PDB file of C-alpha atoms in Angstrom:
ATOM      1  CA  UNK A   1     -13.610  35.584  -0.062  1.00  0.00           C
ATOM      2  CA  UNK A   2     -10.241  34.007   0.882  1.00  0.00           C
ATOM      3  CA  UNK A   3     -10.803  30.764  -1.023  1.00  0.00           C
ATOM      4  CA  UNK A   4     -13.250  30.357  -4.058  1.00  0.00           C
ATOM      5  CA  UNK A   5     -14.590  26.891  -5.058  1.00  0.00           C
ATOM      6  CA  UNK A   6     -14.951  26.610  -8.690  1.00  0.00           C
ATOM      7  CA  UNK A   7     -17.068  23.854 -10.372  1.00  0.00           C
ATOM      8  CA  UNK A   8     -16.584  23.426 -14.177  1.00  0.00           C
ATOM      9  CA  UNK A   9     -18.625  21.153 -16.360  1.00  0.00           C
ATOM     10  CA  UNK A  10     -16.212  18.968 -18.558  1.00  0.00           C
ATOM     11  CA  UNK A  11     -15.451  15.453 -19.788  1.00  0.00           C
ATOM     12  CA  UNK A  12     -11.735  15.976 -19.084  1.00  0.00           C
ATOM     13  CA  UNK A  13      -9.773  12.653 -18.817  1.00  0.00           C
ATOM     14  CA  UNK A  14      -7.832  13.043 -15.618  1.00  0.00           C
ATOM     15  CA  UNK A  15      -6.593  11.645 -12.027  1.00  0.00           C
ATOM     16  CA  UNK A  16      -7.436  13.251  -8.849  1.00  0.00           C
ATOM     17  CA  UNK A  17      -4.655  15.530  -7.655  1.00  0.00           C
ATOM     18  CA  UNK A  18      -3.509  16.595 -11.130  1.00  0.00           C
ATOM     19  CA  UNK A  19      -3.893  20.078 -11.879  1.00  0.00           C
ATOM     20  CA  UNK A  20      -5.231  22.064 -14.958  1.00  0.00           C
ATOM     21  CA  UNK A  21      -4.464  25.759 -16.372  1.00  0.00           C
ATOM     22  CA  UNK A  22      -7.004  28.127 -16.477  1.00  0.00           C
ATOM     23  CA  UNK A  23      -6.904  31.186 -19.395  1.00  0.00           C
ATOM     24  CA  UNK A  24      -8.100  34.519 -19.384  1.00  0.00           C
ATOM     25  CA  UNK A  25      -7.278  35.811 -22.479  1.00  0.00           C
ATOM     26  CA  UNK A  26      -3.451  35.432 -22.503  1.00  0.00           C
ATOM     27  CA  UNK A  27      -3.198  35.013 -18.715  1.00  0.00           C
ATOM     28  CA  UNK A  28      -2.954  31.409 -17.477  1.00  0.00           C
ATOM     29  CA  UNK A  29      -3.048  29.961 -13.990  1.00  0.00           C
ATOM     30  CA  UNK A  30      -2.573  26.569 -12.929  1.00  0.00           C
ATOM     31  CA  UNK A  31      -5.195  25.116 -10.165  1.00  0.00           C
ATOM     32  CA  UNK A  32      -5.207  21.745  -9.003  1.00  0.00           C
ATOM     33  CA  UNK A  33      -8.092  19.346  -9.030  1.00  0.00           C
ATOM     34  CA  UNK A  34     -10.037  18.567  -5.988  1.00  0.00           C
ATOM     35  CA  UNK A  35     -12.411  16.362  -7.854  1.00  0.00           C
ATOM     36  CA  UNK A  36     -12.398  12.786  -8.233  1.00  0.00           C
ATOM     37  CA  UNK A  37     -12.979  11.234 -11.724  1.00  0.00           C
ATOM     38  CA  UNK A  38     -16.052   8.762 -11.494  1.00  0.00           C
ATOM     39  CA  UNK A  39     -17.267  10.068  -8.120  1.00  0.00           C
ATOM     40  CA  UNK A  40     -17.773  13.966  -9.392  1.00  0.00           C
ATOM     41  CA  UNK A  41     -19.680  14.920 -12.447  1.00  0.00           C
ATOM     42  CA  UNK A  42     -17.716  18.334 -12.637  1.00  0.00           C
ATOM     43  CA  UNK A  43     -14.337  19.589 -12.046  1.00  0.00           C
ATOM     44  CA  UNK A  44     -13.650  21.383  -8.907  1.00  0.00           C
ATOM     45  CA  UNK A  45     -10.943  23.936  -8.171  1.00  0.00           C
ATOM     46  CA  UNK A  46      -9.912  25.789  -5.074  1.00  0.00           C
ATOM     47  CA  UNK A  47      -8.872  29.063  -5.870  1.00  0.00           C
ATOM     48  CA  UNK A  48      -6.901  31.544  -3.708  1.00  0.00           C
ATOM     49  CA  UNK A  49      -8.312  35.050  -4.250  1.00  0.00           C
ATOM     50  CA  UNK A  50      -5.256  37.386  -4.602  1.00  0.00           C
ATOM     51  CA  UNK A  51      -6.015  41.068  -4.392  1.00  0.00           C
ATOM     52  CA  UNK A  52      -4.394  41.850  -7.727  1.00  0.00           C
ATOM     53  CA  UNK A  53      -4.639  38.353  -9.113  1.00  0.00           C
ATOM     54  CA  UNK A  54      -5.630  38.490 -12.748  1.00  0.00           C
ATOM     55  CA  UNK A  55      -7.116  35.548 -13.105  1.00  0.00           C
ATOM     56  CA  UNK A  56      -8.362  34.894  -9.445  1.00  0.00           C
ATOM     57  CA  UNK A  57     -10.209  38.128  -9.565  1.00  0.00           C
ATOM     58  CA  UNK A  58     -11.753  37.287 -12.956  1.00  0.00           C
ATOM     59  CA  UNK A  59     -12.775  34.029 -11.562  1.00  0.00           C
ATOM     60  CA  UNK A  60     -14.199  35.348  -8.385  1.00  0.00           C
ATOM     61  CA  UNK A  61     -15.967  38.798 -10.087  1.00  0.00           C
ATOM     62  CA  UNK A  62     -16.051  38.258 -13.706  1.00  0.00           C
ATOM     63  CA  UNK A  63     -17.380  34.613 -14.406  1.00  0.00           C
ATOM     64  CA  UNK A  64     -21.118  33.826 -14.002  1.00  0.00           C
ATOM     65  CA  UNK A  65     -22.638  30.390 -14.320  1.00  0.00           C
ATOM     66  CA  UNK A  66     -22.686  29.363 -17.818  1.00  0.00           C
ATOM     67  CA  UNK A  67     -20.122  30.619 -19.071  1.00  0.00           C
ATOM     68  CA  UNK A  68     -17.205  29.097 -21.042  1.00  0.00           C
ATOM     69  CA  UNK A  69     -13.679  28.763 -19.720  1.00  0.00           C
ATOM     70  CA  UNK A  70     -10.630  27.766 -21.523  1.00  0.00           C
ATOM     71  CA  UNK A  71      -8.822  25.204 -19.846  1.00  0.00           C
ATOM     72  CA  UNK A  72      -5.522  23.419 -20.420  1.00  0.00           C
ATOM     73  CA  UNK A  73      -4.158  19.982 -19.095  1.00  0.00           C
ATOM     74  CA  UNK A  74      -4.209  17.999 -17.089  1.00  0.00           C
ATOM     75  CA  UNK A  75      -0.847  17.744 -15.737  1.00  0.00           C
ATOM     76  CA  UNK A  76       1.014  16.373 -12.739  1.00  0.00           C
ATOM     77  CA  UNK A  77       2.270  13.346 -11.537  1.00  0.00           C
ATOM     78  CA  UNK A  78       0.998  13.878  -7.735  1.00  0.00           C
ATOM     79  CA  UNK A  79      -2.007  11.320  -7.480  1.00  0.00           C
ATOM     80  CA  UNK A  80      -3.046   8.164  -5.729  1.00  0.00           C
ATOM     81  CA  UNK A  81      -1.959   4.632  -7.117  1.00  0.00           C
ATOM     82  CA  UNK A  82      -3.581   1.438  -6.117  1.00  0.00           C
ATOM     83  CA  UNK A  83      -0.581  -0.608  -5.706  1.00  0.00           C
ATOM     84  CA  UNK A  84       0.189   1.873  -2.515  1.00  0.00           C
ATOM     85  CA  UNK A  85      -2.989   0.380  -0.520  1.00  0.00           C
ATOM     86  CA  UNK A  86      -0.836  -1.438   2.083  1.00  0.00           C
ATOM     87  CA  UNK A  87       1.184   1.828   2.564  1.00  0.00           C
ATOM     88  CA  UNK A  88       0.549   4.349   5.530  1.00  0.00           C
ATOM     89  CA  UNK A  89      -0.026   7.657   3.892  1.00  0.00           C
ATOM     90  CA  UNK A  90       0.880  10.940   5.039  1.00  0.00           C
ATOM     91  CA  UNK A  91      -0.826  14.026   3.401  1.00  0.00           C
ATOM     92  CA  UNK A  92      -0.050  17.661   4.389  1.00  0.00           C
ATOM     93  CA  UNK A  93      -1.887  20.562   2.519  1.00  0.00           C
ATOM     94  CA  UNK A  94      -1.128  24.102   3.196  1.00  0.00           C
ATOM     95  CA  UNK A  95      -3.640  26.868   2.369  1.00  0.00           C
ATOM     96  CA  UNK A  96      -5.276  25.645  -0.894  1.00  0.00           C
ATOM     97  CA  UNK A  97      -2.882  22.602  -1.346  1.00  0.00           C
ATOM     98  CA  UNK A  98      -5.661  21.029   0.586  1.00  0.00           C
ATOM     99  CA  UNK A  99      -7.396  20.833  -3.204  1.00  0.00           C
ATOM    100  CA  UNK A 100      -5.419  18.130  -4.672  1.00  0.00           C
ATOM    101  CA  UNK A 101      -5.024  16.432  -1.509  1.00  0.00           C
ATOM    102  CA  UNK A 102      -9.032  16.127  -1.073  1.00  0.00           C
ATOM    103  CA  UNK A 103      -9.148  14.634  -4.334  1.00  0.00           C
ATOM    104  CA  UNK A 104      -6.470  12.349  -3.525  1.00  0.00           C
ATOM    105  CA  UNK A 105      -8.178  11.310  -0.080  1.00  0.00           C
ATOM    106  CA  UNK A 106     -10.970  10.509  -1.630  1.00  0.00           C
ATOM    107  CA  UNK A 107      -9.453   8.511  -4.474  1.00  0.00           C
ATOM    108  CA  UNK A 108      -7.802   6.264  -2.146  1.00  0.00           C
ATOM    109  CA  UNK A 109     -10.539   5.681   0.243  1.00  0.00           C
ATOM    110  CA  UNK A 110     -12.832   5.192  -2.786  1.00  0.00           C
ATOM    111  CA  UNK A 111     -10.199   2.330  -3.876  1.00  0.00           C
ATOM    112  CA  UNK A 112     -10.265   0.637  -0.490  1.00  0.00           C
ATOM    113  CA  UNK A 113      -7.034   2.110   1.019  1.00  0.00           C
ATOM    114  CA  UNK A 114      -6.843   0.596   4.585  1.00  0.00           C
ATOM    115  CA  UNK A 115      -3.731   1.484   6.016  1.00  0.00           C
ATOM    116  CA  UNK A 116      -3.448   4.327   7.927  1.00  0.00           C
ATOM    117  CA  UNK A 117      -4.097   8.102   6.420  1.00  0.00           C
ATOM    118  CA  UNK A 118      -2.872  10.897   8.312  1.00  0.00           C
ATOM    119  CA  UNK A 119      -3.845  14.193   6.715  1.00  0.00           C
ATOM    120  CA  UNK A 120      -2.595  17.586   8.046  1.00  0.00           C
ATOM    121  CA  UNK A 121      -4.296  20.473   6.776  1.00  0.00           C
ATOM    122  CA  UNK A 122      -2.403  24.169   7.511  1.00  0.00           C
ATOM    123  CA  UNK A 123      -2.714  27.779   7.338  1.00  0.00           C
ATOM    124  CA  UNK A 124      -1.301  30.717   9.056  1.00  0.00           C
ATOM    125  CA  UNK A 125      -4.815  31.564  10.664  1.00  0.00           C
ATOM    126  CA  UNK A 126      -7.337  29.041  11.416  1.00  0.00           C
ATOM    127  CA  UNK A 127      -9.926  31.007   9.938  1.00  0.00           C
ATOM    128  CA  UNK A 128      -8.398  30.599   6.654  1.00  0.00           C
ATOM    129  CA  UNK A 129      -8.646  26.736   6.855  1.00  0.00           C
ATOM    130  CA  UNK A 130     -11.680  25.136   4.995  1.00  0.00           C
ATOM    131  CA  UNK A 131     -13.156  21.815   4.416  1.00  0.00           C
ATOM    132  CA  UNK A 132     -13.126  20.634   7.977  1.00  0.00           C
ATOM    133  CA  UNK A 133     -16.463  19.812   8.359  1.00  0.00           C
ATOM    134  CA  UNK A 134     -16.297  17.605   5.349  1.00  0.00           C
ATOM    135  CA  UNK A 135     -12.886  16.427   6.373  1.00  0.00           C
ATOM    136  CA  UNK A 136     -14.285  15.426  10.110  1.00  0.00           C
ATOM    137  CA  UNK A 137     -17.299  13.666   8.427  1.00  0.00           C
ATOM    138  CA  UNK A 138     -14.858  11.338   6.105  1.00  0.00           C
ATOM    139  CA  UNK A 139     -12.707  10.519   9.337  1.00  0.00           C
ATOM    140  CA  UNK A 140     -16.011   9.403  10.980  1.00  0.00           C
ATOM    141  CA  UNK A 141     -16.999   7.040   8.339  1.00  0.00           C
ATOM    142  CA  UNK A 142     -13.217   5.874   7.820  1.00  0.00           C
ATOM    143  CA  UNK A 143     -11.567   4.683  10.944  1.00  0.00           C
ATOM    144  CA  UNK A 144      -7.929   4.759   9.274  1.00  0.00           C
ATOM    145  CA  UNK A 145      -8.011   8.256   8.567  1.00  0.00           C
ATOM    146  CA  UNK A 146      -6.982  10.977  11.053  1.00  0.00           C
ATOM    147  CA  UNK A 147      -7.393  14.657  10.208  1.00  0.00           C
ATOM    148  CA  UNK A 148      -5.259  17.253  12.065  1.00  0.00           C
ATOM    149  CA  UNK A 149      -5.933  21.049  11.338  1.00  0.00           C
ATOM    150  CA  UNK A 150      -2.716  23.325  11.962  1.00  0.00           C
ATOM    151  CA  UNK A 151      -2.142  26.987  12.161  1.00  0.00           C
ATOM    152  CA  UNK A 152       0.192  29.248  13.812  1.00  0.00           C
ATOM    153  CA  UNK A 153      -2.500  31.505  15.067  1.00  0.00           C
ATOM    154  CA  UNK A 154      -6.070  30.028  16.624  1.00  0.00           C
ATOM    155  CA  UNK A 155      -7.843  33.229  15.539  1.00  0.00           C
ATOM    156  CA  UNK A 156     -11.328  31.337  15.648  1.00  0.00           C
ATOM    157  CA  UNK A 157     -10.869  29.335  19.042  1.00  0.00           C
ATOM    158  CA  UNK A 158     -10.793  26.085  17.161  1.00  0.00           C
ATOM    159  CA  UNK A 159     -10.921  23.290  19.744  1.00  0.00           C
ATOM    160  CA  UNK A 160      -9.234  20.628  17.320  1.00  0.00           C
ATOM    161  CA  UNK A 161      -6.490  22.678  16.202  1.00  0.00           C
ATOM    162  CA  UNK A 162      -2.694  21.892  16.736  1.00  0.00           C
ATOM    163  CA  UNK A 163      -1.149  25.218  17.230  1.00  0.00           C
ATOM    164  CA  UNK A 164       2.645  25.700  15.774  1.00  0.00           C
ATOM    165  CA  UNK A 165       4.685  25.507  12.455  1.00  0.00           C
ATOM    166  CA  UNK A 166       3.371  22.692  10.350  1.00  0.00           C
ATOM    167  CA  UNK A 167       6.984  21.504   9.478  1.00  0.00           C
ATOM    168  CA  UNK A 168       7.589  21.140  13.618  1.00  0.00           C
ATOM    169  CA  UNK A 169       4.033  19.423  13.860  1.00  0.00           C
ATOM    170  CA  UNK A 170       4.979  16.903  11.482  1.00  0.00           C
ATOM    171  CA  UNK A 171       8.578  16.525  12.852  1.00  0.00           C
ATOM    172  CA  UNK A 172       7.070  15.355  16.359  1.00  0.00           C
ATOM    173  CA  UNK A 173       4.235  13.495  14.959  1.00  0.00           C
ATOM    174  CA  UNK A 174       6.301  10.908  13.490  1.00  0.00           C
ATOM    175  CA  UNK A 175       9.384   9.140  14.968  1.00  0.00           C
ATOM    176  CA  UNK A 176       9.846   7.541  11.577  1.00  0.00           C
ATOM    177  CA  UNK A 177       8.498   7.781   8.022  1.00  0.00           C
ATOM    178  CA  UNK A 178      10.269   4.790   6.929  1.00  0.00           C
ATOM    179  CA  UNK A 179       7.772   2.648   4.438  1.00  0.00           C
ATOM    180  CA  UNK A 180       5.370   5.723   4.469  1.00  0.00           C
ATOM    181  CA  UNK A 181       3.822   7.329   1.182  1.00  0.00           C
ATOM    182  CA  UNK A 182       4.037  11.204   1.423  1.00  0.00           C
ATOM    183  CA  UNK A 183       1.880  13.909  -0.707  1.00  0.00           C
ATOM    184  CA  UNK A 184       2.641  17.392  -0.002  1.00  0.00           C
ATOM    185  CA  UNK A 185       0.933  20.410  -1.587  1.00  0.00           C
ATOM    186  CA  UNK A 186       1.296  24.059  -0.886  1.00  0.00           C
ATOM    187  CA  UNK A 187       3.577  26.892  -1.442  1.00  0.00           C
ATOM    188  CA  UNK A 188       6.979  25.840  -2.971  1.00  0.00           C
ATOM    189  CA  UNK A 189       9.409  26.713  -0.184  1.00  0.00           C
ATOM    190  CA  UNK A 190       7.115  25.108   2.538  1.00  0.00           C
ATOM    191  CA  UNK A 191       6.687  21.838   0.387  1.00  0.00           C
ATOM    192  CA  UNK A 192      10.386  21.724  -0.313  1.00  0.00           C
ATOM    193  CA  UNK A 193      11.169  21.701   3.504  1.00  0.00           C
ATOM    194  CA  UNK A 194       8.680  19.129   4.266  1.00  0.00           C
ATOM    195  CA  UNK A 195      10.112  16.944   1.207  1.00  0.00           C
ATOM    196  CA  UNK A 196      13.532  17.088   3.091  1.00  0.00           C
ATOM    197  CA  UNK A 197      12.066  16.489   6.797  1.00  0.00           C
ATOM    198  CA  UNK A 198       9.902  13.286   5.654  1.00  0.00           C
ATOM    199  CA  UNK A 199      12.837  11.863   3.680  1.00  0.00           C
ATOM    200  CA  UNK A 200      15.353  12.504   6.642  1.00  0.00           C
ATOM    201  CA  UNK A 201      13.052  10.512   8.672  1.00  0.00           C
ATOM    202  CA  UNK A 202      12.996   7.402   6.534  1.00  0.00           C
ATOM    203  CA  UNK A 203      10.550   7.451   3.714  1.00  0.00           C
ATOM    204  CA  UNK A 204      11.892   6.642   0.323  1.00  0.00           C
ATOM    205  CA  UNK A 205      12.457   9.462  -2.139  1.00  0.00           C
ATOM    206  CA  UNK A 206      10.081   7.718  -4.813  1.00  0.00           C
ATOM    207  CA  UNK A 207       7.493   7.599  -2.216  1.00  0.00           C
ATOM    208  CA  UNK A 208       7.438  11.289  -1.869  1.00  0.00           C
ATOM    209  CA  UNK A 209       5.101  13.073  -4.134  1.00  0.00           C
ATOM    210  CA  UNK A 210       4.618  16.809  -4.345  1.00  0.00           C
ATOM    211  CA  UNK A 211       2.567  19.657  -6.005  1.00  0.00           C
ATOM    212  CA  UNK A 212       4.654  22.913  -5.282  1.00  0.00           C
ATOM    213  CA  UNK A 213       2.572  26.194  -5.734  1.00  0.00           C
ATOM    214  CA  UNK A 214       4.320  28.772  -7.633  1.00  0.00           C
TER     215      UNK A 214
END
């Protein structure tokens, strides 16, 4: 399993898009929350299973339903705020960077965001993209939402896929990002590149929110 969906029963007070740290004895790893308080009764995490990952392998193979898990948090400032309801939004999620964006997106739609929302989900191989059916269902319900799946290699012959590097795709999609708000989540290096790109295309620095996975 490339990506594991974990749901935890918790009364944690959090905001969609924040992250928590999951502890396995002395090993802790931070995972973003894909759930939305008030909409979801449980916390949802999307965990990339790494072959030698001590925590991800433990979650994939050592945890059973009903087990207790120690968590810490929440933390992070990458979340939707209702005062931005008239602002077009750009969401770019690379790999499991979709997790916080899924929560942010659902939170924005639930709070009545009417301006255009452009969501880009990216991976190297199209087979590693996930939640596409759920995202396209949301796009059919909310006409202000556009979902663009992106990958370097289309190994599943996905018809709706845009092939190429995510930075180049975003670069050519927007003539200007002035007046827009951006949420960027994924590997640290890629997110830093996207932050620079979106800033240089006109977005205010304070309107660019990021969750850099390290």
